[in-house]
mmCIF file of C-alpha atoms in Angstrom:
data_model
loop_
_atom_site.group_PDB
_atom_site.id
_atom_site.type_symbol
_atom_site.label_atom_id
_atom_site.label_comp_id
_atom_site.label_asym_id
_atom_site.label_seq_id
_atom_site.Cartn_x
_atom_site.Cartn_y
_atom_site.Cartn_z
ATOM 1 C CA SER I 109 -18.506 -25.363 2.689
ATOM 2 C CA ARG I 110 -18.298 -23.122 -0.054
ATOM 3 C CA LEU I 111 -21.466 -21.062 -1.309
ATOM 4 C CA VAL I 112 -21.452 -20.699 -5.175
ATOM 5 C CA VAL I 113 -23.599 -18.136 -6.887
ATOM 6 C CA SER I 114 -22.657 -19.193 -10.135
ATOM 7 C CA ALA I 115 -19.421 -20.710 -11.821
ATOM 8 C CA ARG I 116 -18.589 -16.778 -12.503
ATOM 9 C CA TYR I 117 -19.242 -15.501 -9.145
ATOM 10 C CA SER I 118 -18.121 -17.873 -6.247
ATOM 11 C CA VAL I 119 -17.166 -16.258 -3.040
ATOM 12 C CA SER I 120 -13.493 -17.151 -3.717
ATOM 13 C CA GLY I 121 -13.541 -15.446 -6.869
ATOM 14 C CA ILE I 122 -15.597 -12.590 -5.890
ATOM 15 C CA MET I 123 -13.714 -11.422 -3.061
ATOM 16 C CA GLY I 124 -10.142 -13.149 -3.131
ATOM 17 C CA TYR I 125 -11.140 -15.517 0.018
ATOM 18 C CA GLY I 126 -8.521 -18.117 0.600
ATOM 19 C CA THR I 127 -5.859 -16.124 -1.430
ATOM 20 C CA GLY I 128 -3.649 -14.884 1.383
ATOM 21 C CA VAL I 129 -4.625 -11.477 1.273
ATOM 22 C CA LEU I 130 -6.083 -11.336 4.601
ATOM 23 C CA GLN I 131 -3.382 -13.120 6.465
ATOM 24 C CA ALA I 132 -0.988 -10.903 4.540
ATOM 25 C CA TYR I 133 -2.569 -7.862 6.229
ATOM 26 C CA HIS I 134 -1.362 -8.945 9.961
ATOM 27 C CA VAL I 135 2.075 -8.370 8.488
ATOM 28 C CA TYR I 136 1.250 -5.555 6.745
ATOM 29 C CA TYR I 137 -0.571 -3.888 9.935
ATOM 30 C CA PHE I 138 2.648 -4.818 12.056
ATOM 31 C CA ASN I 139 4.885 -3.039 9.285
ATOM 32 C CA ARG I 140 2.342 -0.001 9.060
ATOM 33 C CA GLY I 141 2.831 0.254 12.984
ATOM 34 C CA LEU I 142 6.588 0.656 12.522
ATOM 35 C CA THR I 143 6.716 2.825 9.776
ATOM 36 C CA THR I 144 4.257 5.393 11.272
ATOM 37 C CA THR I 145 6.166 5.199 14.324
ATOM 38 C CA ILE I 146 9.311 5.991 12.639
ATOM 39 C CA LEU I 147 7.897 8.907 10.672
ATOM 40 C CA GLY I 148 6.553 10.258 13.616
ATOM 41 C CA ALA I 149 10.014 10.155 15.447
ATOM 42 C CA THR I 150 11.980 11.326 12.288
ATOM 43 C CA SER I 151 9.444 14.206 11.315
ATOM 44 C CA LEU I 152 10.963 17.086 13.347
ATOM 45 C CA LYS I 153 14.288 16.472 11.539
ATOM 46 C CA LEU I 154 12.376 16.039 7.860
ATOM 47 C CA ALA I 155 10.619 19.255 8.823
ATOM 48 C CA HIS I 156 14.023 21.197 9.388
ATOM 49 C CA ASP I 157 15.582 19.531 6.419
ATOM 50 C CA SER I 158 13.051 20.564 4.265
ATOM 51 C CA GLY I 159 11.989 24.107 5.811
ATOM 52 C CA MET I 160 8.302 22.866 5.953
ATOM 53 C CA ALA I 161 6.622 22.817 8.994
ATOM 54 C CA GLN I 162 6.190 19.556 10.879
ATOM 55 C CA ASN I 163 2.288 19.698 10.758
ATOM 56 C CA ASN I 164 2.240 20.474 7.148
ATOM 57 C CA LEU I 165 4.278 17.514 6.449
ATOM 58 C CA LEU I 166 1.510 15.481 8.613
ATOM 59 C CA ALA I 167 -1.167 17.004 6.828
ATOM 60 C CA MET I 168 0.039 16.041 3.186
ATOM 61 C CA ARG I 169 0.393 12.260 4.697
ATOM 62 C CA GLY I 170 -3.439 12.878 6.281
ATOM 63 C CA ILE I 171 -4.969 14.425 3.030
ATOM 64 C CA GLY I 172 -3.738 11.547 1.069
ATOM 65 C CA PHE I 173 -5.127 8.999 3.586
ATOM 66 C CA ILE I 174 -8.717 10.669 3.639
ATOM 67 C CA ILE I 175 -8.613 11.270 -0.386
ATOM 68 C CA GLY I 176 -7.382 8.053 -1.308
ATOM 69 C CA PRO I 177 -10.278 5.873 -0.525
ATOM 70 C CA ALA I 178 -12.883 8.293 -1.768
ATOM 71 C CA LEU I 179 -10.985 8.560 -5.052
ATOM 72 C CA SER I 180 -10.213 4.786 -5.509
ATOM 73 C CA GLY I 181 -13.340 3.244 -4.306
ATOM 74 C CA SER I 182 -14.855 2.387 -7.651
ATOM 75 C CA ALA I 183 -11.477 0.935 -8.636
ATOM 76 C CA LEU I 184 -11.347 -0.863 -5.452
ATOM 77 C CA GLY I 185 -14.730 -2.367 -5.445
ATOM 78 C CA LYS I 186 -13.987 -3.789 -9.006
ATOM 79 C CA ALA I 187 -10.438 -5.266 -7.784
ATOM 80 C CA ILE I 188 -12.645 -6.997 -4.919
ATOM 81 C CA TRP I 189 -15.623 -8.110 -6.981
ATOM 82 C CA SER I 190 -13.387 -9.524 -9.966
ATOM 83 C CA GLY I 191 -10.989 -11.397 -7.303
ATOM 84 C CA ASN I 192 -8.137 -9.296 -8.061
ATOM 85 C CA SER I 193 -7.827 -8.204 -4.247
ATOM 86 C CA GLN I 194 -4.132 -9.709 -4.397
ATOM 87 C CA ALA I 195 -3.074 -7.792 -7.355
ATOM 88 C CA ALA I 196 -4.709 -4.425 -5.833
ATOM 89 C CA PHE I 197 -2.899 -5.255 -2.476
ATOM 90 C CA ILE I 198 0.536 -5.854 -4.205
ATOM 91 C CA PHE I 199 0.047 -2.400 -6.108
ATOM 92 C CA LEU I 200 -0.666 -0.458 -3.086
ATOM 93 C CA LEU I 201 2.272 -2.060 -1.158
ATOM 94 C CA LEU I 202 4.732 -0.995 -4.262
ATOM 95 C CA LEU I 203 3.213 2.391 -3.935
ATOM 96 C CA LYS I 204 3.590 2.730 -0.115
ATOM 97 C CA ALA I 205 7.283 1.459 -0.327
ATOM 98 C CA VAL I 206 8.342 3.728 -3.133
ATOM 99 C CA SER I 207 6.785 6.270 -1.151
ATOM 100 C CA GLN I 208 8.449 5.135 1.947
ATOM 101 C CA PHE I 209 11.651 4.735 0.323
ATOM 102 C CA ALA I 210 11.314 8.545 -1.088
ATOM 103 C CA VAL I 211 10.494 10.276 1.857
ATOM 104 C CA PRO I 212 13.826 10.349 3.750
ATOM 105 C CA ASN I 213 15.700 11.218 -0.072
ATOM 106 C CA LEU I 214 13.464 13.961 -0.508
ATOM 107 C CA SER I 215 14.055 15.789 2.563
ATOM 108 C CA HIS I 216 15.529 18.921 0.850
ATOM 109 C CA TYR I 217 12.958 19.035 -1.674
ATOM 110 C CA PRO I 218 9.860 20.384 0.112
ATOM 111 C CA THR I 219 7.398 19.840 -2.764
ATOM 112 C CA MET I 220 8.514 16.370 -3.719
ATOM 113 C CA LEU I 221 8.805 15.372 0.127
ATOM 114 C CA GLY I 222 5.055 16.444 0.607
ATOM 115 C CA LEU I 223 3.999 14.585 -2.834
ATOM 116 C CA ALA I 224 5.648 11.462 -1.216
ATOM 117 C CA LEU I 225 4.009 11.744 1.918
ATOM 118 C CA PHE I 226 0.412 12.412 0.173
ATOM 119 C CA TRP I 227 0.904 9.270 -1.838
ATOM 120 C CA LEU I 228 2.399 7.440 1.401
ATOM 121 C CA GLY I 229 -1.304 8.454 3.018
ATOM 122 C CA PHE I 230 -2.772 7.562 -0.115
ATOM 123 C CA SER I 231 -1.693 4.202 -0.067
ATOM 124 C CA MET I 232 -2.000 3.505 3.613
ATOM 125 C CA GLY I 233 -5.898 4.906 3.241
ATOM 126 C CA VAL I 234 -6.977 2.671 0.326
ATOM 127 C CA ILE I 235 -4.867 -0.497 1.853
ATOM 128 C CA ALA I 236 -6.914 0.044 4.878
ATOM 129 C CA THR I 237 -9.938 0.439 3.223
ATOM 130 C CA LEU I 238 -9.551 -3.032 1.314
ATOM 131 C CA VAL I 239 -8.801 -4.846 4.453
ATOM 132 C CA GLU I 240 -12.140 -3.434 6.417
ATOM 133 C CA VAL I 241 -14.284 -4.217 3.035
ATOM 134 C CA LEU I 242 -12.765 -7.916 2.612
ATOM 135 C CA THR I 243 -13.131 -8.708 6.377
ATOM 136 C CA CYS I 244 -16.635 -7.538 6.330
ATOM 137 C CA LYS I 245 -17.636 -9.451 3.040
ATOM 138 C CA ILE I 246 -15.886 -12.358 4.341
ATOM 139 C CA TYR I 247 -16.760 -13.022 8.195
ATOM 140 C CA LYS I 248 -20.232 -10.796 7.880
ATOM 141 C CA ASP I 249 -21.597 -10.520 11.475
ATOM 142 C CA LYS I 250 -18.159 -11.877 12.907
ATOM 143 C CA CYS I 251 -15.976 -9.170 11.345
ATOM 144 C CA SER I 252 -15.800 -7.004 14.592
ATOM 145 C CA PHE I 253 -13.262 -9.898 16.046
ATOM 146 C CA ALA I 254 -11.293 -10.044 12.953
ATOM 147 C CA LEU I 255 -11.187 -6.058 12.620
ATOM 148 C CA THR I 256 -10.041 -6.214 16.236
ATOM 149 C CA ILE I 257 -7.041 -8.421 15.861
ATOM 150 C CA TYR I 258 -6.016 -6.304 12.547
ATOM 151 C CA PHE I 259 -6.071 -3.165 14.707
ATOM 152 C CA ALA I 260 -4.603 -4.801 17.798
ATOM 153 C CA VAL I 261 -1.403 -6.019 15.462
ATOM 154 C CA TYR I 262 -1.322 -2.220 14.297
ATOM 155 C CA ALA I 263 -1.055 -1.275 18.010
ATOM 156 C CA VAL I 264 1.759 -3.733 18.887
#
């Protein structure tokens, strides 16, 4: 049964419930696991080609992963509560895809490579926050099982 607070604020309208965003996260987390593994395997080559230390490259992605959710929290909240979680997810996937495609092409430009890795981490961090918030809002007390499934798919 659907809980309806008002015509404007239904559960489906507020959080994007039933829009397929949560199902899409299974595919996203599997993809994230693959791309993170590939980046890890190629990071020595990227470090060699760019002349940057490997730990600096990974730190740029890590900084984006930390700063992303902090800077976009307000916009993310508005997207979720207005029912635009699909649009936010699509935008973030596009940002992640562009960053991933840019990384190998920027291997000889250290500053641009660092920025691409930052935006990659930024989009990954915001997507992870989006899935956790949506999952907790929709499943409430039973969210731990759903989150375990998402993280298991990521680990595969």
